[in-house]
Structures are given as C-alpha cells and as structure tokens.
Tab-separated table of C-alpha atoms in Angstrom:
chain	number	residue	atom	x	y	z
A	27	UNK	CA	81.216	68.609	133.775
A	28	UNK	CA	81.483	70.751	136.936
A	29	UNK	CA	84.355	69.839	139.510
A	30	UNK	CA	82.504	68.048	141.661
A	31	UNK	CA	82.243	65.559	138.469
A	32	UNK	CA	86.047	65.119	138.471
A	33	UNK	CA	87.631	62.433	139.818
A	34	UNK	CA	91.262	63.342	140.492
A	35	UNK	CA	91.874	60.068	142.275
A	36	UNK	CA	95.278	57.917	141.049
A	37	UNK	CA	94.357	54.900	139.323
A	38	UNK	CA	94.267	51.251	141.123
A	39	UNK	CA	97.656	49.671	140.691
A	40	UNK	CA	97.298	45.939	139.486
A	41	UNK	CA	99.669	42.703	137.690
A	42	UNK	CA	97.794	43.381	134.074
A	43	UNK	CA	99.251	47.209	134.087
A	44	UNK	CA	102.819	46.651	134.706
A	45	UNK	CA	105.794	45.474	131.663
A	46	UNK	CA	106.988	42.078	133.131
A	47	UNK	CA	109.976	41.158	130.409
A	48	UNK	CA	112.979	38.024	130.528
A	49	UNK	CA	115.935	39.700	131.390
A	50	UNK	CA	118.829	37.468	132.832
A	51	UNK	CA	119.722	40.243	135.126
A	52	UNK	CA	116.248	40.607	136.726
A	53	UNK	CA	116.559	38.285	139.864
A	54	UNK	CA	116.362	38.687	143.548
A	55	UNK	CA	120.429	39.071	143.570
A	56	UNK	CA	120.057	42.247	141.559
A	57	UNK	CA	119.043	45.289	143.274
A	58	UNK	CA	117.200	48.508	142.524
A	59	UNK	CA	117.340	51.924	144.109
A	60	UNK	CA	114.256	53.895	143.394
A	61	UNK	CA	114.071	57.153	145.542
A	62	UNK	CA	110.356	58.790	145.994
A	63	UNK	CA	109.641	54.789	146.456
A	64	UNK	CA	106.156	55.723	148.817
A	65	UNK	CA	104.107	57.375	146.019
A	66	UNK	CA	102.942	58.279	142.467
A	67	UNK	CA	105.515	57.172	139.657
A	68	UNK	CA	108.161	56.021	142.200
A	69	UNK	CA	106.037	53.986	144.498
A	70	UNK	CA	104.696	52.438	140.453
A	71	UNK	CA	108.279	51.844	139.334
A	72	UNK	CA	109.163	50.076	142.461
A	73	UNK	CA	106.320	47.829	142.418
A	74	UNK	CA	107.045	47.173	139.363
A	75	UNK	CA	110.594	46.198	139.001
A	76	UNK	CA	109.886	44.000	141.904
A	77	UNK	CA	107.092	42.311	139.754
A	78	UNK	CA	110.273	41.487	136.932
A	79	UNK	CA	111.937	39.685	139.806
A	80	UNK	CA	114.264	42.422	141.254
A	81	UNK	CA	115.170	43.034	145.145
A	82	UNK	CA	114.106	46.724	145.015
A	83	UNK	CA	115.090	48.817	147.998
A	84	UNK	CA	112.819	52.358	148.363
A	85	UNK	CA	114.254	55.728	149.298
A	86	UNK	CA	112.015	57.817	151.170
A	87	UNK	CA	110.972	59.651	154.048
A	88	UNK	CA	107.433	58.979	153.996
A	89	UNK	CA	107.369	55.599	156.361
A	90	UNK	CA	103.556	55.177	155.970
A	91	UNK	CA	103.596	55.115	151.986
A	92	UNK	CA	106.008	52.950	151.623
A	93	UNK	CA	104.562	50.847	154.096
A	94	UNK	CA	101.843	50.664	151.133
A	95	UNK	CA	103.987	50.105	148.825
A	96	UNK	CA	105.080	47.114	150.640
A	97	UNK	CA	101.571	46.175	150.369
A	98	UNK	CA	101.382	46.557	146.522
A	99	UNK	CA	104.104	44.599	146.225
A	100	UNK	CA	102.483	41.998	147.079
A	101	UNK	CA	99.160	42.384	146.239
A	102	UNK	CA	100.713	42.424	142.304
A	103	UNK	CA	102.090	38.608	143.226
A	104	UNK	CA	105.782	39.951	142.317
A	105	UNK	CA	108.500	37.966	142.213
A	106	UNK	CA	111.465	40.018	143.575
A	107	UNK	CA	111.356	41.716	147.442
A	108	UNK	CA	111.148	46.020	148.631
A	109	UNK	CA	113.153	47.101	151.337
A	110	UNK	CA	112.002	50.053	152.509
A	111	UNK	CA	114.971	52.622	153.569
A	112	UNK	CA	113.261	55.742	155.191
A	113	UNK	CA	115.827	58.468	153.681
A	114	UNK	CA	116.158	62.152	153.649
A	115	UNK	CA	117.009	62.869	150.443
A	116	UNK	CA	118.063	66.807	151.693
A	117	UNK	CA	120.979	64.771	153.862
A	118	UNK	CA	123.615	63.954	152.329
A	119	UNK	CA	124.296	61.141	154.874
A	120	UNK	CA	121.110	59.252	154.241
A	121	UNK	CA	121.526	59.035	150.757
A	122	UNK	CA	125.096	57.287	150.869
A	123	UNK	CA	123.713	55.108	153.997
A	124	UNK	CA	120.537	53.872	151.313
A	125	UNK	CA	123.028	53.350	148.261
A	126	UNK	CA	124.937	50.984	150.830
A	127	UNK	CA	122.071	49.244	152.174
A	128	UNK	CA	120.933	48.915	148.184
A	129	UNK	CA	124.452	47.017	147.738
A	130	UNK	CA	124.333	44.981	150.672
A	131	UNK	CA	121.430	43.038	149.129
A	132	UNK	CA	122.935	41.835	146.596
A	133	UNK	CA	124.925	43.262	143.210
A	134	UNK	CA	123.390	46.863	142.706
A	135	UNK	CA	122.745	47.467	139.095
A	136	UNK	CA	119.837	50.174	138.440
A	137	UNK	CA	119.075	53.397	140.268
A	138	UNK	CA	115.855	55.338	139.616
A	139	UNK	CA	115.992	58.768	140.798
A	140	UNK	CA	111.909	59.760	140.501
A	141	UNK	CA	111.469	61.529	144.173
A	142	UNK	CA	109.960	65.009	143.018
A	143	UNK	CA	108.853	68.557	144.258
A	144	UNK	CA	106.465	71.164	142.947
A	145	UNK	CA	105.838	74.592	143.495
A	146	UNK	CA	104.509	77.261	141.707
A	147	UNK	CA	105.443	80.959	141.766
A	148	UNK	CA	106.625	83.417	139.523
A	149	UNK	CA	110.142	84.204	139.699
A	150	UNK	CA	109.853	87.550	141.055
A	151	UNK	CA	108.042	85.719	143.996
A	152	UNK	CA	109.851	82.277	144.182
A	153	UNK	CA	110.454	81.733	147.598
A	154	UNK	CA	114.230	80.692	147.865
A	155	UNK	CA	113.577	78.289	150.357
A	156	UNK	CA	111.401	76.797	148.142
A	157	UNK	CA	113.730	77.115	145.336
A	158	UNK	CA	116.534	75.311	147.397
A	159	UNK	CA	114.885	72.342	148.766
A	160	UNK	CA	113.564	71.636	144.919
A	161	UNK	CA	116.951	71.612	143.804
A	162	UNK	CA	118.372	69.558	146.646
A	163	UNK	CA	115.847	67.130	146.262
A	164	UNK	CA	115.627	66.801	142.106
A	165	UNK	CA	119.071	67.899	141.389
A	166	UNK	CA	121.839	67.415	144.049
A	167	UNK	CA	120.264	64.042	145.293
A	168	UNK	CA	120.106	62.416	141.908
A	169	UNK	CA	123.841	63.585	141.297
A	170	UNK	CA	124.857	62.371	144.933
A	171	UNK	CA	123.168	59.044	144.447
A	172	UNK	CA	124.820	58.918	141.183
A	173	UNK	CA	128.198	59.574	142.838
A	174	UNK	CA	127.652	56.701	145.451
A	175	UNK	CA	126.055	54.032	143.262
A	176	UNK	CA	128.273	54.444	139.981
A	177	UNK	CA	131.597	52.412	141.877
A	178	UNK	CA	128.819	49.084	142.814
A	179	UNK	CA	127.776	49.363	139.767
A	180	UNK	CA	131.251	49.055	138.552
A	181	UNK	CA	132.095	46.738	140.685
A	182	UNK	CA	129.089	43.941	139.324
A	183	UNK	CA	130.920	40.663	137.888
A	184	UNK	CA	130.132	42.403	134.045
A	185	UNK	CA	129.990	46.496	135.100
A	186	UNK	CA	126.562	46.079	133.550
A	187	UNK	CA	123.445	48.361	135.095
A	188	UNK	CA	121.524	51.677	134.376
A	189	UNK	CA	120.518	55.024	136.424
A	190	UNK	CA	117.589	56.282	134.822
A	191	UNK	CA	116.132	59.830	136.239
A	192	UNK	CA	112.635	61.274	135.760
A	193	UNK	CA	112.569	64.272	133.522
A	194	UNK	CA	109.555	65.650	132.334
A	195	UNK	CA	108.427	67.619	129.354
A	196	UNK	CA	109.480	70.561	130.748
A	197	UNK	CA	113.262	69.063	130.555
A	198	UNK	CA	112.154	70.315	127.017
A	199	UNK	CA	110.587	73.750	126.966
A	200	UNK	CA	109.085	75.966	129.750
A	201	UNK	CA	105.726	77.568	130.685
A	202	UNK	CA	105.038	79.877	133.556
A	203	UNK	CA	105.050	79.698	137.208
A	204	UNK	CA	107.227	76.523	137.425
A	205	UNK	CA	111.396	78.099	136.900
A	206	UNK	CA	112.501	75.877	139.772
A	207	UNK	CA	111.233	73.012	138.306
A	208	UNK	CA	111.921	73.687	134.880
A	209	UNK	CA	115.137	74.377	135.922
A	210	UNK	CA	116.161	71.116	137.413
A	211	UNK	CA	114.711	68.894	134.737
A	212	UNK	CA	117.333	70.392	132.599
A	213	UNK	CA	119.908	70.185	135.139
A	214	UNK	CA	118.784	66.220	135.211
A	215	UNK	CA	118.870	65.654	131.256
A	216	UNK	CA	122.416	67.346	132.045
A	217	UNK	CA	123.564	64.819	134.597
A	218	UNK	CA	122.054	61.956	132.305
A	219	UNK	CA	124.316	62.606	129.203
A	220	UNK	CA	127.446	62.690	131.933
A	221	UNK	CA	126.455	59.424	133.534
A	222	UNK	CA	126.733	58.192	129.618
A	223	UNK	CA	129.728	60.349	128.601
A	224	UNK	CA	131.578	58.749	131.620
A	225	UNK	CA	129.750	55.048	131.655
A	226	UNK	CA	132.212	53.132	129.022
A	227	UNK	CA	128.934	51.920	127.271
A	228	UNK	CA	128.155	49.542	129.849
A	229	UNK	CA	126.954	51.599	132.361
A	230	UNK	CA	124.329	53.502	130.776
A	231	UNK	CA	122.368	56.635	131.643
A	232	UNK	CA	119.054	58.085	130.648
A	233	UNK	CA	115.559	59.926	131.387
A	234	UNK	CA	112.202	59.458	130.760
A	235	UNK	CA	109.804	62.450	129.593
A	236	UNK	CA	106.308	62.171	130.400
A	237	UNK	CA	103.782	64.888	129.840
A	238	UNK	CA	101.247	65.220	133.400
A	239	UNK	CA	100.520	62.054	135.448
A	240	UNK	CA	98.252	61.365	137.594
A	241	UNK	CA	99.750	61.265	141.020
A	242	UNK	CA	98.901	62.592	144.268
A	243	UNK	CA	102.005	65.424	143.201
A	244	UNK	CA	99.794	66.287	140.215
A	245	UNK	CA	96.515	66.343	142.415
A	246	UNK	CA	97.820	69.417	143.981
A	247	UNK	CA	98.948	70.626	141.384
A	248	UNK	CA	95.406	71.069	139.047
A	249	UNK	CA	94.346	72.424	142.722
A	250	UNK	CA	96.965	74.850	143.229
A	251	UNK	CA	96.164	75.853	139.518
A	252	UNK	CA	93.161	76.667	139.707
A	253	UNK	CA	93.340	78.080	142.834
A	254	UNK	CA	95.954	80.662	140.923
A	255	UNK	CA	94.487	81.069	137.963
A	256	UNK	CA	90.957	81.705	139.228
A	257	UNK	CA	89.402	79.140	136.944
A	258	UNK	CA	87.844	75.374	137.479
A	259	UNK	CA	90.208	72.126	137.876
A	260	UNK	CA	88.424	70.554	135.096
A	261	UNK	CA	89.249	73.900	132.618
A	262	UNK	CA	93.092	73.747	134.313
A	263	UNK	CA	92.792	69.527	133.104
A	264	UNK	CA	91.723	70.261	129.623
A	265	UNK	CA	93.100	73.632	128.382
A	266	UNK	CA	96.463	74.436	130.531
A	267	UNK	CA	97.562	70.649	131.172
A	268	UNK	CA	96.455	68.687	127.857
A	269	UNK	CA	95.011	72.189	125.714
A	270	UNK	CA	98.444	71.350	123.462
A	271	UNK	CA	98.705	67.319	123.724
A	272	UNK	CA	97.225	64.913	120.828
A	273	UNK	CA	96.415	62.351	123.447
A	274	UNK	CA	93.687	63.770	125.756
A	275	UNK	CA	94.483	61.521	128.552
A	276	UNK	CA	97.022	61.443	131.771
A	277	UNK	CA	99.325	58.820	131.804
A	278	UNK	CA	99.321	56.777	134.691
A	279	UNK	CA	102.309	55.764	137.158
A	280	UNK	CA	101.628	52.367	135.737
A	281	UNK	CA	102.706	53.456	132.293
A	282	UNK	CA	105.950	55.743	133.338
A	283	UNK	CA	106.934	52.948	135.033
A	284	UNK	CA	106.995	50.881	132.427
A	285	UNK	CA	109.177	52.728	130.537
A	286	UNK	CA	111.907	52.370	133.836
A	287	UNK	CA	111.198	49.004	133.837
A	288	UNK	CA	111.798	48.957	130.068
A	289	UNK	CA	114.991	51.197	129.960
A	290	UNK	CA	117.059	48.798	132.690
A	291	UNK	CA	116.482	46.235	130.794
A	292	UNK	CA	118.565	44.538	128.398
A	293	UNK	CA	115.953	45.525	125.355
A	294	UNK	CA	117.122	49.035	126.480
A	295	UNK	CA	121.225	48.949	125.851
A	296	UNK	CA	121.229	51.349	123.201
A	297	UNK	CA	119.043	54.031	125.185
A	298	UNK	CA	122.287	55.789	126.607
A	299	UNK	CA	122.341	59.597	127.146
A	300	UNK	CA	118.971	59.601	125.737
A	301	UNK	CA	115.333	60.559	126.848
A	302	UNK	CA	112.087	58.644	126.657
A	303	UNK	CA	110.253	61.262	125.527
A	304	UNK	CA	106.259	59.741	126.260
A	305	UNK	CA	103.930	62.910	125.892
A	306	UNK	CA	101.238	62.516	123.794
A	307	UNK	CA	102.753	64.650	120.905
A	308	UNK	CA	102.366	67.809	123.751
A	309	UNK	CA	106.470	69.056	122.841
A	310	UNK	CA	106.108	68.048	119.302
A	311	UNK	CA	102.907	69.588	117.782
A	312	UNK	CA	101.570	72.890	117.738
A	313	UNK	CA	98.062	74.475	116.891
C-alpha cells in the first residue's frame, strides 16, 4: 500500500456507534461539560451523551466545529440538547464563565475534560511556548474546570456526578518526541485520583486510556511523523503507532466515547480514581 492508498479520514459518526444506556440521571435537567466539544473524541463524547438524553454544553474555541457538532447532534436523533459555549480554555475567565453557563441549564453533574494538544520535539528543542500552552490547555484547564464545577456538583439534590479526563497510554509509559504531552497525561491521572481522594464516594473521578484514535489531532500527527522520521505515513501507522498493539486497528471517537458515556453512568460507580485503560494490549504486551 503506498500513501496515496491511505485513507486517514475520521470515520462517519452515526446512532448504531454510540452506548445509549437507562440511567435515571440522564435527562435534559442534567448537564454535561465536555471541553474540545468541536472535534475528534470530544465533539464524539458530546454527541453522544446528548444521544443518552443529557443537555450537553461544549467548550471550545472553534465556533465552526461545533457548529457541526450541533449538526451531529441531530443527525444521531438524540434525545438531550448541545449548547455550544465558544471558550478559551488558556483564559481563566472563560472557563469559570462555561462551568456557569453548564449550571444554569439545569443540575450540572459530569464534566469531560478531552480538549487536547500535540507537538512533537525533542526536549533539547521543545519550544517553551509550545510547552506552556500544552500544559495550560491539558493540565491547568482540566484542574480549573475541576475547581469551578466540583461545588454544582455538590450542590445536586444527591451530590451525585463524575469528571472524567482523557488520558492516554502515554499517562502510562513514554516514547520519544512527545515530553510535553507525556508529561501532562500524568499530571491528569494525578488530578483524577485527587478529584476521588477528595469526592466522599459520590463524586467520583476518573480517566480513560486509549491507545491512537483517529481524529483530525492524530491526522497530523502520522503526518508530522513521517515528515520527522523520513519514512511513509502508512510505515509510521503500522510500525511506530500499532508496531506494539495486539489489535491492529485505531479506535474511533465513537468508541472512546463510549467509554465517557459509560463511566458517568450509574453502571460506572465503582470506577473512582481509576483509568479505563482501552489499548489494544499496546501497554501490556511486549515482543
């Protein structure tokens, strides 16, 4: 297969790929908060909480996807509503100004913090500028929206709900060229097990692990890859991204968002402090 032969596109989002499940909790006068709401996993996890019935309000600064998203929404026949709150997750006063909107829709219960940066450098050339706007977007955001949601979530008639963040295998071990990255997905599996150590066991926190998705995010990434390593996107697919999985396939947003979908609900209560480790065997087997 040469590149020309590989299709990098995201897959077609429809009602048959999405989790739907009975939870008591998942009506219109619950509400979601899913930041990176306009693409890729995030713009999948917000379609498809709405589909289980949920008023789902999207964090993001990219007006024109979630304007999509809107679109998917319906397109899928859910039940529940998106909001769409254009939000600058780098300022500190849009993300407390979308946690409020989130309340004022109804009781807010479940935050999923998915919005995501790559970039990939050694780090003897990391930019720092780079560096810093990964962090404030996958590590201080997350803990910020964390901060503003936790007292709603409190404040619900049972103190019932869930803030589930997107890890990633390399919350688990590290390769090359991705430090900043690697180093926030740590810092998130960090801020998970506090959400729990602090939550009173009704309040629950926890991450999901997925191996490589994919997403527009990932798109660039086989390109940047390859681009780097001076070798085909189809050779950077099947020997640097899924050389050391068992399952020789990308998930799909679909299917991470599932697993959100899955973790808020009640079939979830004992997931607390704990990560959803879905990677095809890549962090568990060895050649």
């Amino acid at each position: 297969m040469t590149d020309d032969d590989v299709d990098l596109a995201p897959p077609e989002l429809t009602r048959e790929d999405l989790l739907v499940l009975d939870d008591p909790r998942f009506t219109e006068d619950t509400t979601a908060l899913v930041t990176g709401a306009a693409s890729g996993i995030g713009q999948a996890t917000a379609v498809a909480l709405a589909a289980n019935g949920l008023t789902v309000v999207g964090a993001d600064i990219d007006t024109e996807g979630m304007a999509e998203t809107t679109a998917l929404v319906d397109e899928v026949g859910a039940e529940g509503t998106f909001e769409a709150v254009e939000t600058d997750l780098t300022n500190d006063e849009d993300v407390g100004a979308v946690v409020e909107a989130a309340a004022e829709y109804g009781q807010l219960r479940y935050v999923a913090n998915i919005a995501g940066m790559q970039h990939i450098d050694s780090i003897a050339e990391f930019p720092m500028e780079k560096y810093d706007m990964l962090q404030d977007i996958m590590v201080r955001a997350p803990f910020l929206t964390a901060q503003k949601a936790i007292p709603h979530i409190e404040a619900t008639d049972d103190g019932v709900g869930a803030i589930g963040s997107m890890s990633s295998v390399h919350g688990h071990f590290a390769t090359e060229r991705k430090a900043a990255y690697i180093t926030a997905k740590h810092a998130l599996n960090g801020l998970t097990r506090s959400i729990a150590a602090e939550g009173a066991g009704t309040l629950r926190g926890f991450s999901v692990s997925v191996g490589y998705v994919l997403t527009p995010l990932m798109v660039n990434q086989i390109e940047d890859t390859a681009e780097q390593r001076g070798i085909s996107k189809q050779e950077v697919i099947e020997n640097v991204m899924l050389g050391q999985a068992r399952t020789k396939e990308m998930m799909t947003p679909a299917e991470v968002a599932n697993l959100f979908t899955f973790g808020f609900s009640r079939h979830g209560k004992h997931l607390n402090g704990g990560d959803m480790l879905w990677d095809g065997g890549y962090t568990t087997t060895y050649q």
